[in-house]
Amino acid sequence: MAIPPLPTAVPLPHEQGSEDLLGLWSDLESGLSMVLAHPQAVQEFPRKILQYDQWMQALVRADNDTALFLLFQLASTSSVGYSASHALVCATLCHLLAQEMRLHPAGRDALVRAAMTMNVSMTQLQDELALQTDRLSSAQRVVVDRHMEDSALLLRRLGVDDGLWLELVRDHHVESGNARLPAWNSLAQPMQLPHILSAIDRYAAMISPRASRGGRTAADSFGALVEGRGNNYITLIGQALLRAVGRFPPGSFVQLESGETAVVVQNGERAEAPSVAVLRDEEGVVLKQPRLHPEADHIRRSLSHEQAALPHGYLRLLQIGVRARKVFKG
């Protein structure tokens, strides 16, 4: 099996254009897709996942807003299948949360690599279920119910010997009941890690559409994640997630008070006033050239990909985003 080669280095932001970053993100997604689809054909599987993790970190360092823009678009539309795009979205969001929550490096590494591989035992089935409108069959239900333990066992056979990584994969559907924070709580404590992974897994799944349902807006997904949980961990995680990605994350859609439809390009100095590119006017007409607003402080509501109902394809939206970023950055 031919796995796309890893770049030897990611250029510094001033040495590249955002289009180059999008190409590198696309290569990363494609490579991860191949690895997760055929894990037993990959030599030194743990080392390959480590390399993809390092590649992802370099891309986030190069341009955080471009990374978020692509991730939220990727959550809505993927060219390589749901399982790999979900893994990449979860891993990157876990990395951003680890930075925001100041997790210990060892905890951060286990968390991100578990996010990349938590569903490795059912990659093909996960892709199929995203396109399936019927209820799960009895055989599918068995695979889904066992995939946490099966994925951990497969990873161990593939050479993963990090106990925390394996434990997080086994526990990534941790129950979110009324968890109590211990008196010695610190944001670096490892007992928070399964709650972080479980929360990010649910958040990314809610944003992503499937054949059986549409995706939720970023705001609705965040609300469903934190409201009524009675879980102190989830409260902390939710607060950190909001700080890490923004109230209106880059790559998500919004409706302005004017009735215009826009895509968020980058976070602003104020959480309620991101920079946006208007794609549809107040009459619902798609603009030939997006109109840019550096501080859109009159946002009516978040929109899902389906609610935005734009004719732009995935690549076109990415091009709009990166070109608008160039204007805003000057």
CSV table of N, CA, C and O in Angstrom, one decimal, residues 91-142:
chain,number,residue,atom,x,y,z
A,91,ALA,N,-8.7,15.1,16.4
A,91,ALA,CA,-7.4,15.2,16.9
A,91,ALA,C,-6.9,16.6,17.0
A,91,ALA,O,-6.2,17.0,17.9
A,92,THR,N,-7.3,17.4,16.0
A,92,THR,CA,-6.8,18.8,15.9
A,92,THR,C,-7.5,19.6,17.0
A,92,THR,O,-6.9,20.4,17.7
A,93,LEU,N,-8.8,19.4,17.2
A,93,LEU,CA,-9.5,20.1,18.3
A,93,LEU,C,-9.0,19.7,19.7
A,93,LEU,O,-8.9,20.5,20.6
A,94,CYS,N,-8.6,18.4,19.8
A,94,CYS,CA,-8.0,18.0,21.1
A,94,CYS,C,-6.7,18.6,21.3
A,94,CYS,O,-6.3,19.0,22.4
A,95,HIS,N,-5.9,18.8,20.2
A,95,HIS,CA,-4.6,19.5,20.3
A,95,HIS,C,-4.8,21.0,20.8
A,95,HIS,O,-4.1,21.5,21.7
A,96,LEU,N,-5.8,21.6,20.2
A,96,LEU,CA,-6.1,23.0,20.5
A,96,LEU,C,-6.6,23.1,22.0
A,96,LEU,O,-6.2,24.1,22.7
A,97,LEU,N,-7.4,22.2,22.4
A,97,LEU,CA,-7.9,22.2,23.8
A,97,LEU,C,-6.7,21.9,24.8
A,97,LEU,O,-6.6,22.5,25.8
A,98,ALA,N,-5.8,21.0,24.4
A,98,ALA,CA,-4.7,20.7,25.2
A,98,ALA,C,-3.8,21.9,25.4
A,98,ALA,O,-3.3,22.2,26.6
A,99,GLN,N,-3.7,22.8,24.4
A,99,GLN,CA,-2.9,24.0,24.5
A,99,GLN,C,-3.7,25.0,25.5
A,99,GLN,O,-3.1,25.6,26.4
A,100,GLU,N,-5.0,25.1,25.2
A,100,GLU,CA,-5.8,26.0,26.0
A,100,GLU,C,-5.9,25.6,27.5
A,100,GLU,O,-5.8,26.5,28.4
A,101,MET,N,-5.9,24.3,27.8
A,101,MET,CA,-6.1,23.8,29.1
A,101,MET,C,-4.7,23.5,29.8
A,101,MET,O,-4.7,23.0,30.9
A,102,ARG,N,-3.6,23.7,29.0
A,102,ARG,CA,-2.3,23.5,29.5
A,102,ARG,C,-2.1,22.1,30.1
A,102,ARG,O,-1.5,21.9,31.2
A,103,LEU,N,-2.4,21.2,29.2
A,103,LEU,CA,-2.2,19.8,29.6
A,103,LEU,C,-0.8,19.4,29.6
A,103,LEU,O,0.0,20.0,28.9
A,104,HIS,N,-0.4,18.4,30.4
A,104,HIS,CA,1.0,17.9,30.4
A,104,HIS,C,1.2,17.3,29.0
A,104,HIS,O,0.4,16.7,28.4
A,105,PRO,N,2.5,17.5,28.5
A,105,PRO,CA,2.8,17.0,27.1
A,105,PRO,C,2.4,15.5,26.9
A,105,PRO,O,1.9,15.2,25.9
A,106,ALA,N,2.7,14.7,27.9
A,106,ALA,CA,2.4,13.3,27.8
A,106,ALA,C,0.9,13.0,27.7
A,106,ALA,O,0.5,12.2,26.9
A,107,GLY,N,0.1,13.8,28.4
A,107,GLY,CA,-1.3,13.6,28.4
A,107,GLY,C,-1.8,14.2,27.0
A,107,GLY,O,-2.7,13.6,26.4
A,108,ARG,N,-1.2,15.3,26.6
A,108,ARG,CA,-1.6,15.8,25.3
A,108,ARG,C,-1.3,14.8,24.2
A,108,ARG,O,-2.2,14.6,23.3
A,109,ASP,N,-0.2,14.2,24.2
A,109,ASP,CA,0.2,13.3,23.1
A,109,ASP,C,-0.7,12.1,23.1
A,109,ASP,O,-1.2,11.7,22.0
A,110,ALA,N,-1.0,11.5,24.2
A,110,ALA,CA,-1.9,10.3,24.3
A,110,ALA,C,-3.3,10.7,23.8
A,110,ALA,O,-4.0,10.0,23.1
A,111,LEU,N,-3.8,11.9,24.2
A,111,LEU,CA,-5.1,12.4,23.9
A,111,LEU,C,-5.3,12.5,22.4
A,111,LEU,O,-6.2,12.0,21.8
A,112,VAL,N,-4.3,13.2,21.7
A,112,VAL,CA,-4.4,13.5,20.3
A,112,VAL,C,-4.3,12.2,19.5
A,112,VAL,O,-5.0,11.9,18.5
A,113,ARG,N,-3.4,11.3,19.9
A,113,ARG,CA,-3.2,10.1,19.1
A,113,ARG,C,-4.3,9.1,19.4
A,113,ARG,O,-4.7,8.3,18.4
A,114,ALA,N,-5.0,9.2,20.5
A,114,ALA,CA,-6.2,8.4,20.7
A,114,ALA,C,-7.3,8.9,19.9
A,114,ALA,O,-8.1,8.1,19.3
A,115,ALA,N,-7.4,10.2,19.7
A,115,ALA,CA,-8.4,10.8,18.9
A,115,ALA,C,-8.3,10.4,17.4
A,115,ALA,O,-9.2,10.1,16.7
A,116,MET,N,-7.0,10.3,17.0
A,116,MET,CA,-6.8,9.8,15.6
A,116,MET,C,-7.1,8.4,15.4
A,116,MET,O,-7.5,8.0,14.2
A,117,THR,N,-7.1,7.5,16.4
A,117,THR,CA,-7.2,6.1,16.2
A,117,THR,C,-8.3,5.4,17.0
A,117,THR,O,-8.4,4.2,17.0
A,118,MET,N,-9.2,6.2,17.6
A,118,MET,CA,-10.2,5.6,18.5
A,118,MET,C,-11.2,4.7,17.8
A,118,MET,O,-11.8,3.8,18.4
A,119,ASN,N,-11.3,4.9,16.5
A,119,ASN,CA,-12.3,4.1,15.8
A,119,ASN,C,-11.6,3.2,14.7
A,119,ASN,O,-12.3,2.7,13.8
A,120,VAL,N,-10.3,2.9,14.9
A,120,VAL,CA,-9.6,2.2,13.9
A,120,VAL,C,-10.1,0.8,13.6
A,120,VAL,O,-10.0,0.3,12.4
A,121,SER,N,-10.8,0.2,14.5
A,121,SER,CA,-11.3,-1.2,14.3
A,121,SER,C,-12.6,-1.2,13.4
A,121,SER,O,-13.0,-2.3,13.0
A,122,MET,N,-13.2,0.0,13.2
A,122,MET,CA,-14.4,0.0,12.4
A,122,MET,C,-14.4,1.2,11.4
A,122,MET,O,-15.4,1.8,11.1
A,123,THR,N,-13.3,1.4,10.8
A,123,THR,CA,-13.2,2.5,9.8
A,123,THR,C,-14.1,2.3,8.7
A,123,THR,O,-14.9,3.3,8.3
A,124,GLN,N,-14.1,1.2,8.1
A,124,GLN,CA,-15.0,1.0,6.9
A,124,GLN,C,-16.5,1.1,7.3
A,124,GLN,O,-17.3,1.7,6.6
A,125,LEU,N,-16.9,0.5,8.5
A,125,LEU,CA,-18.2,0.5,8.9
A,125,LEU,C,-18.6,1.9,9.2
A,125,LEU,O,-19.8,2.4,8.9
A,126,GLN,N,-17.8,2.7,9.8
A,126,GLN,CA,-18.1,4.1,10.2
A,126,GLN,C,-18.4,4.9,8.9
A,126,GLN,O,-19.3,5.7,8.9
A,127,ASP,N,-17.6,4.7,7.9
A,127,ASP,CA,-17.8,5.3,6.6
A,127,ASP,C,-19.2,4.9,6.0
A,127,ASP,O,-20.0,5.8,5.5
A,128,GLU,N,-19.5,3.6,6.1
A,128,GLU,CA,-20.8,3.1,5.6
A,128,GLU,C,-22.0,3.7,6.4
A,128,GLU,O,-23.0,4.1,5.8
A,129,LEU,N,-21.8,3.8,7.7
A,129,LEU,CA,-22.9,4.3,8.6
A,129,LEU,C,-23.2,5.8,8.3
A,129,LEU,O,-24.4,6.2,8.4
A,130,ALA,N,-22.2,6.5,7.9
A,130,ALA,CA,-22.4,7.9,7.6
A,130,ALA,C,-23.3,8.1,6.4
A,130,ALA,O,-24.0,9.1,6.2
A,131,LEU,N,-23.4,7.1,5.5
A,131,LEU,CA,-24.2,7.1,4.3
A,131,LEU,C,-25.5,6.3,4.4
A,131,LEU,O,-26.3,6.2,3.5
A,132,GLN,N,-25.7,5.7,5.6
A,132,GLN,CA,-26.8,4.8,5.8
A,132,GLN,C,-28.0,5.5,6.4
A,132,GLN,O,-27.8,6.2,7.4
A,133,THR,N,-29.2,5.3,5.9
A,133,THR,CA,-30.4,5.9,6.4
A,133,THR,C,-31.2,4.9,7.3
A,133,THR,O,-32.0,5.3,8.1
A,134,ASP,N,-30.9,3.6,7.1
A,134,ASP,CA,-31.6,2.6,7.9
A,134,ASP,C,-31.0,2.5,9.3
A,134,ASP,O,-29.9,2.9,9.6
A,135,ARG,N,-31.8,1.9,10.2
A,135,ARG,CA,-31.2,1.6,11.6
A,135,ARG,C,-30.1,0.6,11.5
A,135,ARG,O,-30.0,-0.1,10.5
A,136,LEU,N,-29.2,0.6,12.5
A,136,LEU,CA,-28.1,-0.4,12.5
A,136,LEU,C,-28.7,-1.8,12.5
A,136,LEU,O,-29.7,-2.1,13.2
A,137,SER,N,-28.1,-2.7,11.8
A,137,SER,CA,-28.4,-4.1,11.8
A,137,SER,C,-27.9,-4.7,13.1
A,137,SER,O,-27.0,-4.1,13.8
A,138,SER,N,-28.3,-5.9,13.4
A,138,SER,CA,-27.8,-6.6,14.6
A,138,SER,C,-26.3,-6.7,14.6
A,138,SER,O,-25.6,-6.5,15.6
A,139,ALA,N,-25.8,-7.1,13.4
A,139,ALA,CA,-24.3,-7.3,13.2
A,139,ALA,C,-23.6,-6.0,13.4
A,139,ALA,O,-22.5,-5.9,14.0
A,140,GLN,N,-24.1,-4.9,12.8
A,140,GLN,CA,-23.5,-3.6,12.9
A,140,GLN,C,-23.5,-3.1,14.4
A,140,GLN,O,-22.5,-2.6,14.8
A,141,ARG,N,-24.5,-3.4,15.1
A,141,ARG,CA,-24.6,-3.0,16.5
A,141,ARG,C,-23.5,-3.6,17.3
A,141,ARG,O,-22.9,-3.0,18.2
A,142,VAL,N,-23.3,-4.9,17.0
A,142,VAL,CA,-22.2,-5.6,17.8
A,142,VAL,C,-20.9,-5.0,17.6
A,142,VAL,O,-20.1,-4.8,18.5
